[in-house]
Short mmCIF file of C-alpha atoms in Angstrom, two decimals:
data_model
loop_
_atom_site.label_atom_id
_atom_site.label_comp_id
_atom_site.label_asym_id
_atom_site.label_seq_id
_atom_site.Cartn_x
_atom_site.Cartn_y
_atom_site.Cartn_z
CA UNK A 1 0.07 -0.35 0.63
CA UNK A 2 1.00 4.06 -0.35
CA UNK A 3 1.90 6.08 1.88
CA UNK A 4 0.42 9.44 3.02
CA UNK A 5 3.42 11.69 3.33
CA UNK A 6 1.58 14.36 5.82
CA UNK A 7 4.05 17.68 4.97
CA UNK A 8 2.58 17.40 0.89
CA UNK A 9 -0.24 15.85 1.46
CA UNK A 10 0.83 13.28 -2.19
CA UNK A 11 0.64 9.88 -1.95
CA UNK A 12 4.36 8.13 -1.17
CA UNK A 13 5.90 5.12 -3.03
CA UNK A 14 8.96 3.65 -2.53
CA UNK A 15 8.88 2.79 -6.36
CA UNK A 16 6.68 4.02 -8.96
CA UNK A 17 6.95 2.00 -11.75
CA UNK A 18 5.75 3.59 -15.23
CA UNK A 19 4.48 1.04 -18.07
CA UNK A 20 2.92 -2.35 -17.94
CA UNK A 21 4.63 -3.75 -20.39
CA UNK A 22 6.85 -7.64 -19.36
CA UNK A 23 9.01 -5.81 -17.90
CA UNK A 24 7.00 -3.24 -16.06
CA UNK A 25 5.55 -5.86 -15.16
CA UNK A 26 8.23 -7.97 -13.82
CA UNK A 27 9.63 -5.25 -11.94
CA UNK A 28 6.52 -4.40 -10.19
CA UNK A 29 5.48 -7.93 -9.01
CA UNK A 30 9.20 -8.39 -7.86
CA UNK A 31 8.95 -5.39 -5.97
CA UNK A 32 5.96 -5.85 -4.01
CA UNK A 33 6.40 -9.41 -3.44
CA UNK A 34 9.90 -8.21 -1.61
CA UNK A 35 6.93 -5.87 0.77
CA UNK A 36 7.57 -2.72 -1.57
CA UNK A 37 5.17 0.10 -1.78
CA UNK A 38 4.87 0.13 -5.37
CA UNK A 39 2.39 2.13 -8.17
CA UNK A 40 2.62 0.21 -11.62
CA UNK A 41 1.48 3.28 -13.70
CA UNK A 42 0.27 1.82 -17.04
CA UNK A 43 -1.58 3.23 -20.25
CA UNK A 44 -4.63 1.30 -20.51
CA UNK A 45 -5.38 -0.55 -24.24
CA UNK A 46 -1.70 -0.38 -26.28
CA UNK A 47 -0.58 -3.32 -27.75
CA UNK A 48 2.48 -3.51 -29.03
CA UNK A 49 3.80 -5.47 -32.37
CA UNK A 50 5.08 -8.94 -31.75
CA UNK A 51 5.63 -11.99 -32.79
CA UNK A 52 5.14 -13.37 -29.49
CA UNK A 53 7.85 -15.72 -28.86
CA UNK A 54 8.70 -16.94 -25.64
CA UNK A 55 11.66 -19.42 -25.89
CA UNK A 56 11.84 -22.04 -22.98
CA UNK A 57 13.92 -20.19 -20.38
CA UNK A 58 11.48 -17.06 -20.21
CA UNK A 59 8.37 -19.97 -19.46
CA UNK A 60 11.11 -21.63 -17.02
CA UNK A 61 12.33 -17.99 -15.32
CA UNK A 62 9.40 -16.28 -15.02
CA UNK A 63 6.69 -19.91 -13.79
CA UNK A 64 5.11 -18.70 -17.31
CA UNK A 65 1.57 -21.15 -17.38
CA UNK A 66 0.73 -23.45 -20.10
CA UNK A 67 -2.38 -21.93 -20.43
CA UNK A 68 -0.59 -18.68 -21.79
CA UNK A 69 0.73 -20.59 -24.58
CA UNK A 70 -1.73 -20.54 -27.59
CA UNK A 71 0.51 -22.10 -29.50
CA UNK A 72 4.03 -24.59 -29.53
CA UNK A 73 6.27 -23.86 -33.02
CA UNK A 74 8.45 -27.18 -33.63
CA UNK A 75 10.12 -25.05 -36.19
CA UNK A 76 10.97 -21.94 -38.46
CA UNK A 77 11.32 -21.68 -41.80
CA UNK A 78 13.57 -19.21 -43.61
CA UNK A 79 12.67 -18.20 -46.95
CA UNK A 80 15.01 -16.26 -49.21
CA UNK A 81 14.86 -13.96 -52.38
CA UNK A 82 15.24 -16.86 -54.66
CA UNK A 83 12.16 -17.75 -52.39
CA UNK A 84 14.46 -21.08 -51.46
CA UNK A 85 13.15 -22.82 -47.77
CA UNK A 86 15.32 -23.81 -45.45
CA UNK A 87 13.49 -25.72 -42.72
CA UNK A 88 14.87 -25.60 -39.28
CA UNK A 89 13.08 -27.84 -37.03
CA UNK A 90 13.36 -27.82 -33.20
CA UNK A 91 14.79 -31.08 -31.85
CA UNK A 92 12.89 -32.41 -29.06
CA UNK A 93 11.49 -28.78 -28.10
CA UNK A 94 9.37 -26.12 -29.18
CA UNK A 95 9.30 -22.33 -29.19
CA UNK A 96 6.35 -20.92 -27.08
CA UNK A 97 3.57 -18.08 -28.67
CA UNK A 98 2.09 -15.88 -26.79
CA UNK A 99 -0.79 -13.15 -27.49
CA UNK A 100 0.81 -10.80 -26.51
CA UNK A 101 -3.02 -8.57 -25.40
CA UNK A 102 -3.62 -11.67 -22.62
CA UNK A 103 0.02 -12.31 -21.91
CA UNK A 104 0.24 -8.50 -20.17
CA UNK A 105 -2.87 -8.47 -18.99
CA UNK A 106 -2.06 -11.73 -16.96
CA UNK A 107 1.33 -10.33 -16.29
CA UNK A 108 0.00 -6.70 -14.78
CA UNK A 109 -2.84 -8.98 -12.23
CA UNK A 110 -0.28 -11.08 -11.33
CA UNK A 111 2.30 -7.84 -10.36
CA UNK A 112 -1.19 -6.90 -8.08
CA UNK A 113 -1.35 -10.37 -6.99
CA UNK A 114 1.89 -9.50 -5.30
CA UNK A 115 0.41 -6.31 -3.94
CA UNK A 116 1.44 -3.76 -6.37
CA UNK A 117 -0.97 -0.88 -7.01
CA UNK A 118 -2.31 -0.76 -10.32
CA UNK A 119 -3.83 2.28 -12.12
CA UNK A 120 -4.47 3.08 -15.42
CA UNK A 121 -3.10 6.37 -16.97
CA UNK A 122 -0.76 8.10 -18.93
CA UNK A 123 2.50 9.47 -17.14
CA UNK A 124 3.54 13.18 -18.18
CA UNK A 125 6.37 14.05 -16.11
CA UNK A 126 9.23 13.42 -13.60
CA UNK A 127 9.85 16.73 -11.27
CA UNK A 128 10.90 17.37 -7.47
CA UNK A 129 9.12 18.50 -4.55
CA UNK A 130 11.04 21.12 -1.86
CA UNK A 131 12.72 18.02 -0.11
CA UNK A 132 14.15 16.98 -3.96
CA UNK A 133 11.80 13.85 -4.14
CA UNK A 134 10.98 12.72 -7.23
CA UNK A 135 7.31 14.02 -7.96
CA UNK A 136 5.41 11.81 -10.85
CA UNK A 137 2.29 12.77 -12.54
CA UNK A 138 0.28 11.79 -14.97
CA UNK A 139 -3.05 11.70 -16.10
CA UNK A 140 -5.66 8.83 -14.98
CA UNK A 141 -7.71 7.14 -17.83
CA UNK A 142 -10.88 8.48 -18.68
CA UNK A 143 -10.29 12.16 -17.05
CA UNK A 144 -11.60 15.45 -18.46
CA UNK A 145 -9.42 17.40 -19.83
CA UNK A 146 -9.99 19.81 -17.35
CA UNK A 147 -9.45 17.79 -14.53
CA UNK A 148 -6.07 18.38 -12.49
CA UNK A 149 -3.14 15.48 -13.23
CA UNK A 150 -2.41 12.83 -10.06
CA UNK A 151 0.90 13.19 -8.71
CA UNK A 152 2.46 10.50 -6.64
CA UNK A 153 6.23 11.26 -4.53
CA UNK A 154 9.11 8.52 -5.26
CA UNK A 155 11.75 7.23 -3.67
CA UNK A 156 12.42 6.08 -7.14
CA UNK A 157 11.06 5.09 -10.41
CA UNK A 158 10.95 2.75 -13.25
CA UNK A 159 10.91 3.77 -16.33
CA UNK A 160 9.49 1.20 -18.38
CA UNK A 161 7.11 2.93 -21.22
CA UNK A 162 8.43 1.26 -23.98
CA UNK A 163 10.36 3.32 -27.02
CA UNK A 164 10.73 6.94 -27.24
CA UNK A 165 10.17 6.28 -22.95
CA UNK A 166 9.15 9.85 -21.85
CA UNK A 167 10.41 8.55 -18.32
CA UNK A 168 14.12 8.18 -19.99
CA UNK A 169 13.93 11.71 -22.41
CA UNK A 170 12.90 13.52 -19.30
CA UNK A 171 15.63 11.96 -17.47
CA UNK A 172 18.32 9.80 -18.80
CA UNK A 173 21.17 11.65 -20.75
CA UNK A 174 21.74 10.51 -24.09
CA UNK A 175 18.52 8.64 -24.19
CA UNK A 176 17.46 10.54 -27.24
CA UNK A 177 20.19 9.33 -29.22
CA UNK A 178 18.56 5.25 -30.21
CA UNK A 179 18.16 4.27 -33.84
CA UNK A 180 14.61 2.48 -33.99
CA UNK A 181 12.76 -0.28 -36.57
CA UNK A 182 9.70 0.63 -37.43
CA UNK A 183 7.33 -2.72 -37.09
CA UNK A 184 3.86 -2.58 -38.66
CA UNK A 185 1.55 -6.56 -38.31
CA UNK A 186 -1.86 -7.56 -38.82
CA UNK A 187 -3.07 -9.89 -36.19
CA UNK A 188 -5.66 -11.97 -38.37
CA UNK A 189 -7.98 -15.34 -38.32
CA UNK A 190 -6.21 -18.22 -39.10
CA UNK A 191 -6.81 -20.34 -41.82
CA UNK A 192 -7.73 -23.53 -42.05
CA UNK A 193 -4.71 -26.48 -42.78
CA UNK A 194 -4.24 -26.87 -46.28
CA UNK A 195 -5.95 -23.44 -47.12
CA UNK A 196 -2.66 -21.23 -47.99
CA UNK A 197 0.89 -21.96 -47.28
CA UNK A 198 0.69 -21.48 -43.31
CA UNK A 199 1.47 -24.37 -40.78
CA UNK A 200 0.01 -24.14 -37.56
CA UNK A 201 3.38 -25.07 -35.28
CA UNK A 202 5.81 -23.24 -38.09
CA UNK A 203 7.32 -19.64 -38.05
CA UNK A 204 7.75 -18.60 -41.05
CA UNK A 205 10.69 -15.95 -41.46
CA UNK A 206 10.70 -13.97 -44.70
CA UNK A 207 14.92 -12.08 -45.70
CA UNK A 208 13.56 -10.66 -49.56
CA UNK A 209 14.42 -6.71 -49.49
CA UNK A 210 10.83 -6.67 -51.75
CA UNK A 211 9.03 -7.27 -47.56
CA UNK A 212 11.53 -5.63 -46.09
CA UNK A 213 15.84 -3.61 -47.43
CA UNK A 214 17.31 -4.04 -43.87
CA UNK A 215 15.75 -6.47 -41.67
CA UNK A 216 13.00 -9.51 -42.06
CA UNK A 217 9.02 -10.10 -42.57
CA UNK A 218 7.07 -12.91 -40.70
CA UNK A 219 4.37 -15.35 -39.84
CA UNK A 220 3.82 -16.63 -37.20
CA UNK A 221 0.76 -18.94 -35.73
CA UNK A 222 -0.57 -18.41 -32.57
CA UNK A 223 -3.23 -20.23 -31.90
CA UNK A 224 -6.83 -18.73 -33.37
CA UNK A 225 -4.89 -16.37 -34.96
CA UNK A 226 -1.92 -14.89 -36.73
CA UNK A 227 0.69 -12.35 -36.78
CA UNK A 228 1.98 -11.35 -40.15
CA UNK A 229 4.30 -8.58 -40.08
CA UNK A 230 7.71 -6.57 -41.15
CA UNK A 231 10.17 -4.57 -40.17
CA UNK A 232 12.65 -1.22 -41.48
CA UNK A 233 14.91 1.04 -40.77
CA UNK A 234 14.32 2.76 -44.20
CA UNK A 235 12.16 5.77 -43.54
CA UNK A 236 9.27 5.63 -46.74
CA UNK A 237 9.33 1.93 -46.95
CA UNK A 238 5.06 1.03 -46.91
CA UNK A 239 5.71 -1.38 -44.09
CA UNK A 240 1.20 -1.65 -45.36
CA UNK A 241 2.37 -2.36 -48.79
CA UNK A 242 4.80 -5.03 -47.55
CA UNK A 243 2.20 -6.87 -45.16
CA UNK A 244 -0.12 -6.96 -47.83
CA UNK A 245 2.19 -7.73 -50.52
CA UNK A 246 3.12 -10.75 -47.93
CA UNK A 247 -0.41 -12.33 -46.59
CA UNK A 248 -1.00 -12.25 -50.78
CA UNK A 249 1.82 -14.18 -51.55
CA UNK A 250 1.33 -16.85 -48.82
CA UNK A 251 -2.54 -17.26 -49.55
CA UNK A 252 -3.81 -14.63 -46.57
CA UNK A 253 -5.67 -12.23 -47.99
CA UNK A 254 -8.79 -13.73 -47.31
CA UNK A 255 -8.56 -14.17 -43.78
CA UNK A 256 -10.01 -11.38 -41.37
CA UNK A 257 -8.09 -9.43 -40.17
CA UNK A 258 -8.71 -9.14 -35.99
CA UNK A 259 -6.42 -5.94 -34.97
CA UNK A 260 -3.19 -3.90 -36.69
CA UNK A 261 -0.89 -2.66 -34.58
CA UNK A 262 2.71 -0.37 -35.18
CA UNK A 263 5.61 0.86 -32.82
CA UNK A 264 9.50 1.53 -33.05
CA UNK A 265 11.45 -1.67 -31.96
CA UNK A 266 14.75 -0.58 -30.57
CA UNK A 267 17.79 -3.07 -31.89
CA UNK A 268 20.50 -1.30 -28.90
CA UNK A 269 21.32 -1.30 -25.47
CA UNK A 270 21.22 2.85 -24.19
CA UNK A 271 25.18 2.98 -22.69
CA UNK A 272 23.02 4.46 -20.01
CA UNK A 273 19.95 3.32 -18.25
CA UNK A 274 20.11 5.19 -14.97
CA UNK A 275 19.90 8.89 -13.64
CA UNK A 276 22.66 8.39 -11.11
CA UNK A 277 19.44 9.10 -8.23
CA UNK A 278 16.25 7.81 -8.70
CA UNK A 279 15.84 6.40 -11.81
CA UNK A 280 16.53 3.50 -13.66
CA UNK A 281 15.15 1.68 -17.02
CA UNK A 282 14.11 -1.30 -18.32
CA UNK A 283 12.69 -3.16 -21.63
CA UNK A 284 12.20 -1.10 -24.60
CA UNK A 285 13.34 2.29 -22.41
CA UNK A 286 16.64 0.67 -22.17
CA UNK A 287 17.47 -0.69 -25.74
CA UNK A 288 16.82 -4.85 -24.52
CA UNK A 289 15.42 -6.14 -27.70
CA UNK A 290 18.20 -8.15 -29.39
CA UNK A 291 18.80 -7.16 -33.35
CA UNK A 292 18.87 -9.22 -36.09
CA UNK A 293 15.83 -10.72 -34.75
CA UNK A 294 14.02 -8.60 -32.53
CA UNK A 295 13.01 -10.37 -30.44
CA UNK A 296 12.34 -8.96 -26.85
CA UNK A 297 9.98 -10.72 -24.39
CA UNK A 298 12.84 -12.92 -22.84
CA UNK A 299 14.73 -9.44 -22.54
CA UNK A 300 12.45 -6.77 -21.51
CA UNK A 301 11.04 -9.20 -18.43
CA UNK A 302 14.94 -9.95 -17.67
CA UNK A 303 16.01 -6.23 -18.13
CA UNK A 304 12.45 -5.90 -15.22
CA UNK A 305 14.14 -8.29 -13.04
CA UNK A 306 17.63 -6.41 -13.07
CA UNK A 307 15.92 -3.20 -12.71
CA UNK A 308 14.33 -4.40 -9.45
CA UNK A 309 16.93 -5.67 -7.85
CA UNK A 310 18.61 -2.57 -8.46
CA UNK A 311 16.00 -0.50 -7.42
CA UNK A 312 16.11 -2.80 -3.96
CA UNK A 313 19.39 -2.38 -3.75
CA UNK A 314 19.43 1.48 -3.96
CA UNK A 315 16.65 1.47 -1.00
CA UNK A 316 18.04 -1.16 1.38
CA UNK A 317 21.19 1.19 1.17
CA UNK A 318 20.51 4.61 0.35
CA UNK A 319 23.15 4.29 -2.29
CA UNK A 320 22.40 6.03 -5.47
CA UNK A 321 25.74 3.60 -7.45
CA UNK A 322 23.60 0.73 -7.17
CA UNK A 323 20.49 1.30 -10.15
CA UNK A 324 24.03 0.82 -12.23
CA UNK A 325 23.72 -3.53 -11.60
CA UNK A 326 21.14 -3.59 -14.01
CA UNK A 327 22.69 -1.97 -16.88
CA UNK A 328 25.96 -3.73 -16.03
CA UNK A 329 24.74 -7.05 -14.86
CA UNK A 330 22.61 -7.00 -18.11
CA UNK A 331 25.69 -6.34 -20.51
CA UNK A 332 27.48 -8.64 -18.92
CA UNK A 333 25.25 -11.79 -19.55
CA UNK A 334 23.64 -11.11 -22.44
CA UNK A 335 26.15 -8.06 -24.06
CA UNK A 336 28.10 -10.52 -26.33
CA UNK A 337 25.17 -12.24 -27.88
CA UNK A 338 23.64 -8.53 -28.85
CA UNK A 339 26.82 -7.23 -30.36
CA UNK A 340 27.39 -11.03 -32.90
CA UNK A 341 23.42 -9.67 -33.91
CA UNK A 342 23.89 -6.58 -34.49
CA UNK A 343 26.86 -7.31 -36.65
CA UNK A 344 25.12 -10.29 -38.03
CA UNK A 345 22.12 -7.70 -39.05
CA UNK A 346 24.20 -5.38 -40.31
CA UNK A 347 26.61 -7.37 -42.32
CA UNK A 348 24.08 -10.03 -43.81
CA UNK A 349 20.74 -7.91 -44.10
CA UNK A 350 21.95 -5.23 -46.81
CA UNK A 351 21.60 -6.86 -49.41
CA UNK A 352 18.90 -9.74 -51.54
CA UNK A 353 22.15 -11.42 -52.60
CA UNK A 354 23.51 -11.58 -48.96
CA UNK A 355 20.63 -12.66 -47.50
CA UNK A 356 20.35 -15.48 -50.22
CA UNK A 357 23.79 -16.70 -48.69
CA UNK A 358 22.41 -16.26 -45.03
CA UNK A 359 19.75 -18.44 -45.48
CA UNK A 360 21.74 -20.93 -47.12
CA UNK A 361 23.63 -20.89 -44.13
CA UNK A 362 21.55 -21.58 -42.49
CA UNK A 363 20.95 -25.28 -44.67
CA UNK A 364 23.83 -26.36 -42.31
CA UNK A 365 22.47 -28.82 -39.46
CA UNK A 366 25.84 -27.03 -37.24
CA UNK A 367 24.09 -23.93 -38.47
CA UNK A 368 20.78 -24.85 -36.98
CA UNK A 369 21.43 -26.71 -33.84
CA UNK A 370 24.13 -24.44 -31.87
CA UNK A 371 21.24 -21.88 -33.39
CA UNK A 372 18.49 -23.29 -31.82
CA UNK A 373 20.63 -24.20 -28.01
CA UNK A 374 21.55 -20.70 -27.94
CA UNK A 375 18.38 -19.16 -28.75
CA UNK A 376 16.27 -21.41 -26.23
CA UNK A 377 18.66 -21.05 -23.42
CA UNK A 378 19.76 -17.30 -24.22
CA UNK A 379 23.52 -17.59 -23.59
CA UNK A 380 26.37 -18.72 -26.24
CA UNK A 381 26.87 -22.58 -26.97
CA UNK A 382 31.34 -22.82 -26.33
CA UNK A 383 30.86 -26.57 -26.08
CA UNK A 384 30.96 -27.66 -29.49
CA UNK A 385 34.66 -25.96 -30.85
CA UNK A 386 35.01 -28.35 -33.77
CA UNK A 387 31.08 -27.21 -34.81
CA UNK A 388 31.88 -23.46 -34.33
CA UNK A 389 35.35 -23.57 -36.43
CA UNK A 390 33.22 -25.80 -38.77
CA UNK A 391 30.26 -23.04 -39.20
CA UNK A 392 33.45 -20.19 -39.43
CA UNK A 393 34.71 -21.26 -42.43
CA UNK A 394 31.16 -22.23 -43.89
CA UNK A 395 30.48 -18.81 -43.40
CA UNK A 396 33.45 -17.99 -45.34
CA UNK A 397 32.48 -19.31 -48.14
CA UNK A 398 29.13 -17.83 -48.22
CA UNK A 399 30.50 -15.01 -47.14
CA UNK A 400 32.75 -14.34 -50.60
CA UNK A 401 30.24 -16.53 -53.42
CA UNK A 402 32.09 -20.14 -52.87
CA UNK A 403 30.01 -22.88 -53.31
CA UNK A 404 26.02 -23.47 -54.18
CA UNK A 405 24.37 -20.65 -52.38
CA UNK A 406 20.92 -20.91 -54.65
CA UNK A 407 17.90 -23.41 -55.08
CA UNK A 408 14.98 -23.73 -54.53
CA UNK A 409 14.48 -26.86 -52.15
#
């Protein structure tokens, strides 16, 4: 529960979490379960465009019930510019798929059950009261334009309000230097089996310049629905047109469209996640979406957990330097993966010729085995040096065009 500060007559919380997505909800739940007074402020009604893939480690680490998994993908299919199709089966496992509308709400409800106070509203400002404590101002959902905004005092703040975070813009220096992929997807009713080029247990990833000049397009199963989307950093490129073309070519043009969503997605962690005083960022606000893949759910929740650790350490010791442990621990665990994926995106996604070679490389059993091990467990695989050496030399072959790289399968 919040405490009423008798000096200012404003509610006071140990932590105000701005943003109720996977990152903010994870942080709010953890702090509330530890006995801290937490306000979870979320702008109601917004759903981020997302393929919805959750690896086994996320399900395991964050106790996600099977009831939230709307589909289980047992393979991925990579489609090259030449229409070559490479199948990447998952040996003995699966990637879970979730609907963000249901998944995010369940996470917010779980935070509330742990003791966090949920409120729907739009964040406006972080200011300082006479004592120097942070004053978070927001406009409650449904409030009239003439109504005064609400302010609460916060010993600490977690900015988990997504890409182009307003908390970050107002409090963390350098947060305006982020670059984004713009993503757009359409949620459709799934077709019947055999009615289109679609399988309910397969994720399709299209590496084709006409669908995305610098990223990729996708068709991901969600049980009764499916996500069809595309991302690009190129200004002026029509994401909607690309999705329309993908639906047409895959036989999904006539499927009912349930809803459409679009948003910027950051693909590089910010160099600083805190203000050195009482604010730390998490999730998209901190830039923790994986390059090349655009995967963000696991990293968002991991970032939320680490942000909560940093806030707890700061509250317990009074030492604001503890805020820095969130980024430090995240980068120690995942920084190398982000670096490798960033280099991969920069090189392989630059032209259809390179995309063709990239998809051809994915046909290699060693590449598939190591890719799935790294993805499912969220760490680079170091136990097979011979396989890594083999892949390295094959990579050079594809890079310089040595060997066969085209032809449909």
